[in-house]
Amino acid sequence: MHDGEPRKAADERQETEPATADPGSRADNLALAALLLGAAATLVDGIHAAVAAAGFDDLRPSHGFAFARIAAGETTVGDVAEHLGVTKQAASQLVEELARKGYLTRRPHPGDARARLLELTARGWACTRAADLAMAALMEDWAAVLGRKRVAALRADLARVVPSGPLRPAAW
Amino acid sequence: MHDGEPRKAADERQETEPATADPGSRADNLALAALLLGAAATLVDGIHAAVAAAGFDDLRPSHGFAFARIAAGETTVGDVAEHLGVTKQAASQLVEELARKGYLTRRPHPGDARARLLELTARGWACTRAADLAMAALMEDWAAVLGRKRVAALRADLARVVPSGPLRPAAW
DNA sequence: CTATTTAGTCAAGTCACTTGTCTACTGGGT
DNA sequence: ACCCAGTAGACAAGTGACTTGACTAAATAG
């Protein structure tokens, strides 16, 4: 935060306003912060509600983050732990719960007898598909209001300022 | 991962509204979702780290959400509870902790002997100021990359699609 | 072949929440 | 004035998702 040059290094035109003035009022900053948190909450809550409505009502939002990693393939408990930012013990408990509820199976790792490969069951895939549909529906709503170009601009702008991370659940 | 649905789901809707047709690919949706969650996490973690570095290292991010409400003035424990989306008991415990650590005081409510008005101490205000500075610095960084106009556009676009809420901590 | 690291689980402790219960105070109704 | 349902808040106990600690078994280095 605020490292290096406060001088502009951007290629966009912004000389119309004094760049040394405040980067937005306190109220504006607070509003943007509230909007970003609200957007994230809307996303997570919306997907969670849709998934629950689709019959998968024994899951919490953070389970979806584990699904995202497992669906990528070649996943172990340790991978889930690192992805979610929790201990291996916590990931092990979470995986055990998902296996007990029929969302995934654990099979021996072909090349390492200590590890176990996690694979989604049909139910797990159905749940993932429901989450994808809910997310697409939400984005469709946004596109209906803003237009696809502005949604794309939103994505592009955020990509330039947000450090890419492993898409882990919020921890606060 | 993608074996679930190669189906394109070409809806019957014609180009009556080109903006509502295809909301974007699954990868794009996922990317935007990841960016929004990442932005929220960056914000919260950044502010929390800056506040801790300023000497207020005995606070958790969710305390900041309580500060935001209390700083607005005329706040009771029940207000904090509603604002944070937790029970009154949880809010009471949180307030007790903040009072014990010297961030706020509880004084009798002038018009209701049951209630107690919460007020930030000098330390509480200093902490709030540190959080504001950190937030402003982060926004300045964003403005340095995107330009002030695009940050404003970000705020305006999000305001159109995100339902306004009480700025409460994430619960997932 | 021994020593160290790694994957995963079992067990117990932690802590921010919850529900349940209580007191004290408010305010409206008859 | 009184009664009484409703509200503000705190105390106590329980819950559950996490943690640290200890352990087994298997891979890997030397």
Coordinates of N, CA and C in Angstrom, one line a residue, chain B:
Chain B
M1 N -12.7 -31.1 -15.3 CA -13.4 -29.9 -14.8 C -14.4 -29.4 -15.7
H2 N -14.0 -29.4 -17.0 CA -15.0 -28.8 -18.0 C -15.8 -29.9 -18.6
D3 N -15.7 -31.1 -18.1 CA -16.5 -32.2 -18.8 C -17.9 -32.1 -18.4
G4 N -18.2 -31.3 -17.4 CA -19.6 -31.2 -16.9 C -20.6 -30.7 -18.0
E5 N -20.2 -29.7 -18.7 CA -21.2 -29.1 -19.6 C -20.5 -28.4 -20.7
P6 N -20.2 -29.1 -21.8 CA -19.8 -28.5 -23.0 C -21.0 -27.8 -23.7
R7 N -22.2 -28.0 -23.1 CA -23.4 -27.5 -23.6 C -23.4 -25.9 -23.6
K8 N -23.7 -25.3 -24.6 CA -23.6 -23.9 -24.7 C -24.9 -23.2 -24.2
A9 N -26.0 -24.0 -24.1 CA -27.2 -23.4 -23.5 C -27.7 -22.2 -24.3
A10 N -27.7 -22.3 -25.6 CA -28.1 -21.2 -26.5 C -29.6 -21.0 -26.2
D11 N -29.9 -19.9 -25.5 CA -31.2 -19.6 -25.1 C -32.1 -19.2 -26.4
E12 N -33.4 -19.3 -26.1 CA -34.3 -18.9 -27.3 C -34.3 -17.5 -27.5
R13 N -33.8 -16.7 -26.5 CA -33.9 -15.3 -26.6 C -33.1 -14.8 -27.8
Q14 N -33.7 -14.0 -28.7 CA -33.0 -13.4 -29.8 C -32.3 -12.2 -29.4
E15 N -31.8 -11.5 -30.3 CA -31.0 -10.3 -30.0 C -31.9 -9.1 -29.7
T16 N -33.0 -9.4 -29.0 CA -33.8 -8.3 -28.5 C -33.0 -7.4 -27.5
E17 N -32.2 -8.0 -26.8 CA -31.3 -7.3 -25.9 C -29.9 -7.9 -25.9
P18 N -29.1 -7.5 -26.8 CA -27.8 -8.1 -26.9 C -27.0 -8.1 -25.6
A19 N -27.3 -7.2 -24.7 CA -26.5 -7.2 -23.5 C -26.8 -8.4 -22.6
T20 N -28.0 -8.9 -22.7 CA -28.4 -10.0 -21.8 C -28.2 -11.4 -22.4
A21 N -27.6 -11.4 -23.6 CA -27.5 -12.7 -24.2 C -26.5 -13.7 -23.5
D22 N -25.3 -13.6 -23.8 CA -24.3 -14.5 -23.2 C -23.6 -13.7 -22.1
P23 N -23.7 -14.1 -20.9 CA -23.1 -13.3 -19.8 C -21.6 -13.5 -19.8
G24 N -21.0 -14.3 -20.6 CA -19.6 -14.6 -20.6 C -19.3 -16.0 -20.3
S25 N -18.1 -16.4 -20.6 CA -17.8 -17.9 -20.4 C -17.7 -18.2 -19.0
R26 N -17.7 -19.5 -18.7 CA -17.6 -20.0 -17.3 C -16.3 -19.5 -16.7
A27 N -15.2 -19.5 -17.5 CA -13.9 -19.1 -17.0 C -14.0 -17.6 -16.7
D28 N -14.6 -16.8 -17.5 CA -14.7 -15.4 -17.2 C -15.5 -15.2 -15.9
N29 N -16.6 -15.9 -15.8 CA -17.4 -15.7 -14.6 C -16.6 -16.1 -13.3
L30 N -15.9 -17.2 -13.4 CA -15.1 -17.6 -12.3 C -14.0 -16.6 -12.0
A31 N -13.4 -16.1 -13.1 CA -12.4 -15.1 -12.9 C -12.9 -13.8 -12.2
L32 N -14.0 -13.4 -12.6 CA -14.6 -12.2 -12.0 C -15.0 -12.5 -10.5
A33 N -15.5 -13.6 -10.3 CA -15.8 -14.0 -8.9 C -14.6 -14.0 -8.1
A34 N -13.5 -14.6 -8.6 CA -12.2 -14.7 -7.9 C -11.7 -13.3 -7.6
L35 N -11.8 -12.4 -8.6 CA -11.3 -11.1 -8.4 C -12.1 -10.3 -7.4
L36 N -13.4 -10.5 -7.3 CA -14.2 -9.8 -6.3 C -13.9 -10.3 -4.9
L37 N -13.8 -11.6 -4.8 CA -13.4 -12.1 -3.5 C -12.0 -11.7 -3.1
G38 N -11.1 -11.7 -4.1 CA -9.7 -11.3 -3.9 C -9.6 -9.8 -3.5
A39 N -10.4 -9.0 -4.2 CA -10.4 -7.5 -3.8 C -10.9 -7.3 -2.4
A40 N -12.0 -8.0 -2.0 CA -12.5 -7.8 -0.7 C -11.4 -8.3 0.3
A41 N -10.8 -9.4 0.1 CA -9.8 -10.0 1.0 C -8.6 -9.0 1.1
T42 N -8.2 -8.5 -0.1 CA -7.1 -7.6 -0.1 C -7.4 -6.3 0.7
L43 N -8.6 -5.8 0.6 CA -9.0 -4.7 1.4 C -9.0 -5.0 2.9
V44 N -9.6 -6.0 3.3 CA -9.7 -6.3 4.7 C -8.4 -6.6 5.3
D45 N -7.6 -7.5 4.6 CA -6.3 -7.9 5.1 C -5.4 -6.7 5.1
G46 N -5.4 -5.9 4.1 CA -4.6 -4.7 4.0 C -4.8 -3.7 5.2
I47 N -6.1 -3.4 5.4 CA -6.4 -2.5 6.5 C -6.0 -3.1 7.8
H48 N -6.3 -4.4 8.0 CA -6.0 -5.1 9.2 C -4.5 -5.1 9.5
A49 N -3.8 -5.3 8.5 CA -2.3 -5.3 8.7 C -1.8 -3.9 9.0
A50 N -2.3 -2.9 8.3 CA -1.9 -1.6 8.6 C -2.2 -1.1 10.0
V51 N -3.4 -1.5 10.4 CA -3.9 -1.1 11.8 C -3.0 -1.8 12.8
A52 N -2.7 -3.1 12.5 CA -1.9 -3.8 13.5 C -0.5 -3.2 13.5
A53 N 0.0 -2.8 12.4 CA 1.3 -2.2 12.3 C 1.4 -0.9 13.0
A54 N 0.2 -0.2 13.1 CA 0.2 1.1 13.8 C 0.1 0.9 15.3
G55 N 0.1 -0.3 15.8 CA 0.2 -0.6 17.2 C -1.1 -1.2 17.8
F56 N -2.1 -1.2 16.9 CA -3.4 -1.8 17.4 C -3.4 -3.3 17.0
D57 N -2.6 -4.1 17.6 CA -2.4 -5.5 17.2 C -3.3 -6.4 18.0
D58 N -4.2 -5.9 18.8 CA -5.1 -6.8 19.5 C -6.5 -6.8 19.0
L59 N -6.6 -6.5 17.7 CA -7.9 -6.4 17.1 C -8.0 -7.4 15.9
R60 N -9.2 -7.8 15.7 CA -9.5 -8.7 14.5 C -10.3 -7.8 13.5
P61 N -10.3 -8.2 12.3 CA -10.9 -7.4 11.2 C -12.4 -7.1 11.6
S62 N -13.1 -8.1 12.2 CA -14.5 -7.8 12.4 C -14.7 -6.7 13.4
H63 N -13.7 -6.5 14.3 CA -13.8 -5.4 15.2 C -14.0 -4.1 14.5
G64 N -13.3 -4.0 13.3 CA -13.4 -2.8 12.6 C -14.8 -2.4 12.1
F65 N -15.5 -3.5 11.8 CA -16.9 -3.2 11.4 C -17.8 -2.7 12.5
A66 N -17.4 -3.1 13.7 CA -18.1 -2.6 14.9 C -17.7 -1.1 15.1
F67 N -16.4 -0.8 14.9 CA -15.9 0.6 15.0 C -16.7 1.5 14.0
A68 N -16.9 1.0 12.8 CA -17.5 1.8 11.8 C -18.9 2.2 12.3
R69 N -19.6 1.3 12.9 CA -20.9 1.6 13.4 C -20.9 2.6 14.6
I70 N -20.0 2.3 15.5 CA -19.9 3.1 16.7 C -19.4 4.5 16.4
A71 N -18.5 4.6 15.5 CA -18.0 5.9 15.1 C -19.1 6.8 14.5
A72 N -20.2 6.2 14.0 CA -21.3 6.9 13.4 C -22.1 7.6 14.5
G73 N -21.9 7.2 15.7 CA -22.6 7.9 16.8 C -23.9 7.3 17.2
E74 N -24.2 7.5 18.5 CA -25.6 7.1 19.0 C -25.8 5.6 18.8
T75 N -24.8 4.8 19.3 CA -24.8 3.4 19.1 C -25.0 2.6 20.4
T76 N -25.8 1.6 20.4 CA -26.0 0.7 21.5 C -25.5 -0.7 21.1
V77 N -25.5 -1.6 22.1 CA -25.0 -3.0 21.8 C -26.0 -3.6 20.8
G78 N -27.2 -3.3 20.9 CA -28.2 -3.9 20.0 C -27.9 -3.4 18.6
D79 N -27.6 -2.2 18.4 CA -27.2 -1.6 17.1 C -26.0 -2.4 16.5
V80 N -25.0 -2.6 17.3 CA -23.9 -3.3 16.9 C -24.2 -4.7 16.4
A81 N -25.1 -5.4 17.2 CA -25.5 -6.7 16.9 C -26.2 -6.8 15.5
E82 N -27.1 -5.8 15.3 CA -27.9 -5.8 14.1 C -26.9 -5.5 12.9
H83 N -26.0 -4.6 13.2 CA -25.1 -4.2 12.1 C -24.2 -5.3 11.7
L84 N -23.7 -6.1 12.7 CA -22.8 -7.2 12.4 C -23.5 -8.4 12.0
G85 N -24.8 -8.5 12.2 CA -25.5 -9.7 11.8 C -25.3 -10.8 12.8
V86 N -25.1 -10.5 14.1 CA -24.9 -11.5 15.1 C -25.9 -11.3 16.2
T87 N -25.9 -12.2 17.2 CA -26.8 -12.0 18.3 C -26.4 -10.9 19.2
K88 N -27.3 -10.4 20.1 CA -26.9 -9.4 21.0 C -25.9 -9.9 22.0
Q89 N -26.0 -11.2 22.3 CA -25.0 -11.7 23.3 C -23.6 -11.6 22.7
A90 N -23.4 -12.0 21.4 CA -22.1 -11.9 20.8 C -21.6 -10.5 20.7
A91 N -22.5 -9.5 20.4 CA -22.2 -8.1 20.3 C -21.8 -7.6 21.7
S92 N -22.5 -8.1 22.7 CA -22.1 -7.7 24.1 C -20.7 -8.2 24.4
Q93 N -20.4 -9.4 24.1 CA -19.1 -9.9 24.4 C -18.0 -9.1 23.6
L94 N -18.3 -8.8 22.3 CA -17.3 -8.1 21.5 C -17.1 -6.7 22.1
V95 N -18.2 -6.0 22.5 CA -18.1 -4.7 23.1 C -17.4 -4.7 24.4
E96 N -17.7 -5.7 25.2 CA -17.0 -5.9 26.5 C -15.4 -6.0 26.3
E97 N -15.1 -6.8 25.3 CA -13.7 -6.9 24.9 C -13.0 -5.6 24.5
L98 N -13.7 -4.9 23.6 CA -13.2 -3.6 23.2 C -13.1 -2.6 24.3
A99 N -14.0 -2.7 25.2 CA -14.0 -1.7 26.4 C -12.8 -2.1 27.3
R100 N -12.6 -3.4 27.5 CA -11.5 -3.9 28.3 C -10.2 -3.5 27.8
K101 N -10.1 -3.4 26.4 CA -8.9 -3.1 25.8 C -8.7 -1.6 25.6
G102 N -9.7 -0.8 26.0 CA -9.6 0.6 26.0 C -9.9 1.3 24.7
Y103 N -10.7 0.7 23.9 CA -11.1 1.3 22.6 C -12.4 2.0 22.7
L104 N -13.2 1.7 23.7 CA -14.5 2.4 23.8 C -15.0 2.4 25.3
T105 N -15.9 3.3 25.5 CA -16.5 3.3 26.9 C -18.0 3.2 26.7
R106 N -18.6 2.7 27.8 CA -20.1 2.6 27.9 C -20.6 3.5 28.9
R107 N -21.5 4.4 28.5 CA -22.1 5.3 29.4 C -23.6 5.2 29.3
P108 N -24.3 5.5 30.4 CA -25.8 5.3 30.4 C -26.5 6.1 29.3
H109 N -27.5 5.5 28.8 CA -28.3 6.2 27.8 C -29.1 7.2 28.4
P110 N -29.1 8.5 27.9 CA -29.9 9.5 28.6 C -31.4 9.3 28.7
G111 N -31.9 8.6 27.7 CA -33.4 8.5 27.6 C -33.9 7.1 27.9
D112 N -33.0 6.2 28.2 CA -33.4 4.8 28.4 C -32.4 4.1 29.3
A113 N -32.9 3.9 30.6 CA -32.0 3.3 31.6 C -31.5 1.9 31.3
R114 N -32.2 1.2 30.4 CA -31.8 -0.1 30.1 C -30.5 -0.1 29.2
A115 N -30.5 0.8 28.3 CA -29.5 0.9 27.2 C -28.2 1.6 27.7
R116 N -27.1 1.3 27.0 CA -25.9 2.0 27.3 C -25.3 2.5 26.0
L117 N -24.9 3.7 25.9 CA -24.4 4.3 24.7 C -22.9 4.0 24.6
L118 N -22.5 3.6 23.4 CA -21.1 3.3 23.2 C -20.4 4.5 22.5
E119 N -19.2 4.7 23.1 CA -18.4 5.9 22.5 C -17.0 5.5 22.4
L120 N -16.4 5.8 21.3 CA -15.0 5.5 21.1 C -14.1 6.4 22.0
T121 N -13.0 5.8 22.5 CA -12.1 6.6 23.3 C -11.1 7.2 22.3
A122 N -10.1 7.9 22.9 CA -9.1 8.5 22.0 C -8.4 7.4 21.2
R123 N -8.1 6.3 22.0 CA -7.4 5.2 21.3 C -8.3 4.6 20.2
G124 N -9.6 4.5 20.5 CA -10.5 4.0 19.5 C -10.6 4.9 18.2
W125 N -10.5 6.2 18.4 CA -10.5 7.1 17.3 C -9.2 7.0 16.5
A126 N -8.1 6.9 17.3 CA -6.8 6.8 16.6 C -6.8 5.5 15.7
C127 N -7.4 4.5 16.2 CA -7.4 3.2 15.4 C -8.3 3.4 14.2
T128 N -9.4 4.1 14.4 CA -10.3 4.3 13.2 C -9.6 5.2 12.2
R129 N -8.8 6.2 12.6 CA -8.0 7.0 11.7 C -7.0 6.2 11.0
A130 N -6.3 5.3 11.7 CA -5.3 4.5 11.0 C -6.0 3.6 9.9
A131 N -7.2 3.1 10.2 CA -7.9 2.3 9.2 C -8.3 3.1 8.0
D132 N -8.7 4.4 8.2 CA -9.1 5.2 7.1 C -7.9 5.5 6.3
L133 N -6.7 5.8 6.9 CA -5.5 6.1 6.2 C -5.1 4.9 5.3
A134 N -5.2 3.7 5.9 CA -4.8 2.5 5.1 C -5.7 2.4 3.9
M135 N -7.0 2.6 4.1 CA -8.0 2.5 3.0 C -7.7 3.5 1.9
A136 N -7.4 4.7 2.4 CA -7.1 5.8 1.4 C -5.9 5.4 0.6
A137 N -4.9 4.9 1.3 CA -3.6 4.6 0.6 C -3.9 3.5 -0.4
L138 N -4.7 2.5 0.0 CA -5.0 1.4 -1.0 C -5.7 2.0 -2.2
M139 N -6.6 2.9 -2.0 CA -7.4 3.5 -3.1 C -6.4 4.3 -4.0
E140 N -5.5 4.9 -3.3 CA -4.5 5.7 -4.1 C -3.7 4.8 -5.0
D141 N -3.3 3.7 -4.5 CA -2.6 2.7 -5.3 C -3.5 2.3 -6.5
W142 N -4.7 2.0 -6.3 CA -5.6 1.7 -7.4 C -5.7 2.8 -8.4
A143 N -5.8 4.0 -7.9 CA -6.0 5.1 -8.8 C -4.7 5.3 -9.6
A144 N -3.5 5.0 -9.0 CA -2.3 5.1 -9.7 C -2.2 4.1 -10.8
V145 N -2.9 3.0 -10.7 CA -2.8 2.0 -11.8 C -3.9 2.2 -12.8
L146 N -5.1 2.5 -12.3 CA -6.3 2.5 -13.2 C -6.6 4.0 -13.7
G147 N -6.2 4.9 -12.9 CA -6.7 6.3 -13.1 C -7.9 6.5 -12.3
R148 N -8.1 7.8 -11.9 CA -9.2 8.1 -11.0 C -10.5 7.8 -11.7
K149 N -10.6 8.0 -13.0 CA -11.9 7.9 -13.6 C -12.4 6.4 -13.6
R150 N -11.4 5.5 -13.8 CA -11.8 4.1 -13.9 C -12.2 3.6 -12.5
V151 N -11.5 4.2 -11.4 CA -11.9 3.8 -10.1 C -13.3 4.3 -9.8
A152 N -13.6 5.5 -10.2 CA -14.9 6.1 -10.0 C -16.0 5.2 -10.8
A153 N -15.6 4.8 -12.0 CA -16.5 4.0 -12.8 C -16.7 2.6 -12.1
L154 N -15.7 2.1 -11.5 CA -15.8 0.8 -10.8 C -16.8 1.0 -9.7
R155 N -16.7 2.1 -9.0 CA -17.6 2.4 -7.9 C -19.0 2.5 -8.4
A156 N -19.2 3.3 -9.5 CA -20.5 3.5 -10.0 C -21.2 2.3 -10.5
D157 N -20.4 1.5 -11.2 CA -20.9 0.2 -11.8 C -21.4 -0.7 -10.7
L158 N -20.5 -0.9 -9.7 CA -20.8 -1.8 -8.6 C -22.1 -1.3 -7.8
A159 N -22.2 0.0 -7.7 CA -23.3 0.5 -7.0 C -24.6 0.2 -7.7
R160 N -24.6 -0.1 -9.0 CA -25.8 -0.4 -9.7 C -26.2 -1.8 -9.6
V161 N -25.3 -2.7 -9.3 CA -25.6 -4.1 -9.2 C -25.5 -4.7 -7.8
V162 N -24.9 -4.0 -6.9 CA -24.7 -4.6 -5.6 C -25.8 -4.0 -4.7
P163 N -26.6 -4.8 -4.0 CA -27.6 -4.3 -3.1 C -26.9 -3.6 -1.9
S164 N -27.4 -2.5 -1.5 CA -26.7 -1.7 -0.4 C -27.0 -2.4 0.9
G165 N -26.0 -2.7 1.6 CA -26.1 -3.4 2.9 C -25.3 -2.7 4.0
P166 N -25.3 -3.2 5.2 CA -24.8 -2.5 6.3 C -23.3 -2.7 6.5
L167 N -22.5 -3.2 5.5 CA -21.1 -3.3 5.6 C -20.7 -4.2 6.8
R168 N -21.2 -5.4 6.7 CA -20.9 -6.4 7.8 C -19.8 -7.3 7.4
P169 N -19.1 -7.9 8.4 CA -18.0 -8.9 8.1 C -18.6 -10.1 7.3
A170 N -17.7 -10.7 6.6 CA -18.0 -11.9 5.9 C -18.3 -13.1 6.8
A171 N -19.2 -13.9 6.5 CA -19.6 -15.0 7.4 C -19.5 -16.3 6.7
W172 N -18.3 -16.5 6.0 CA -18.2 -17.8 5.3 C -16.8 -18.3 5.4

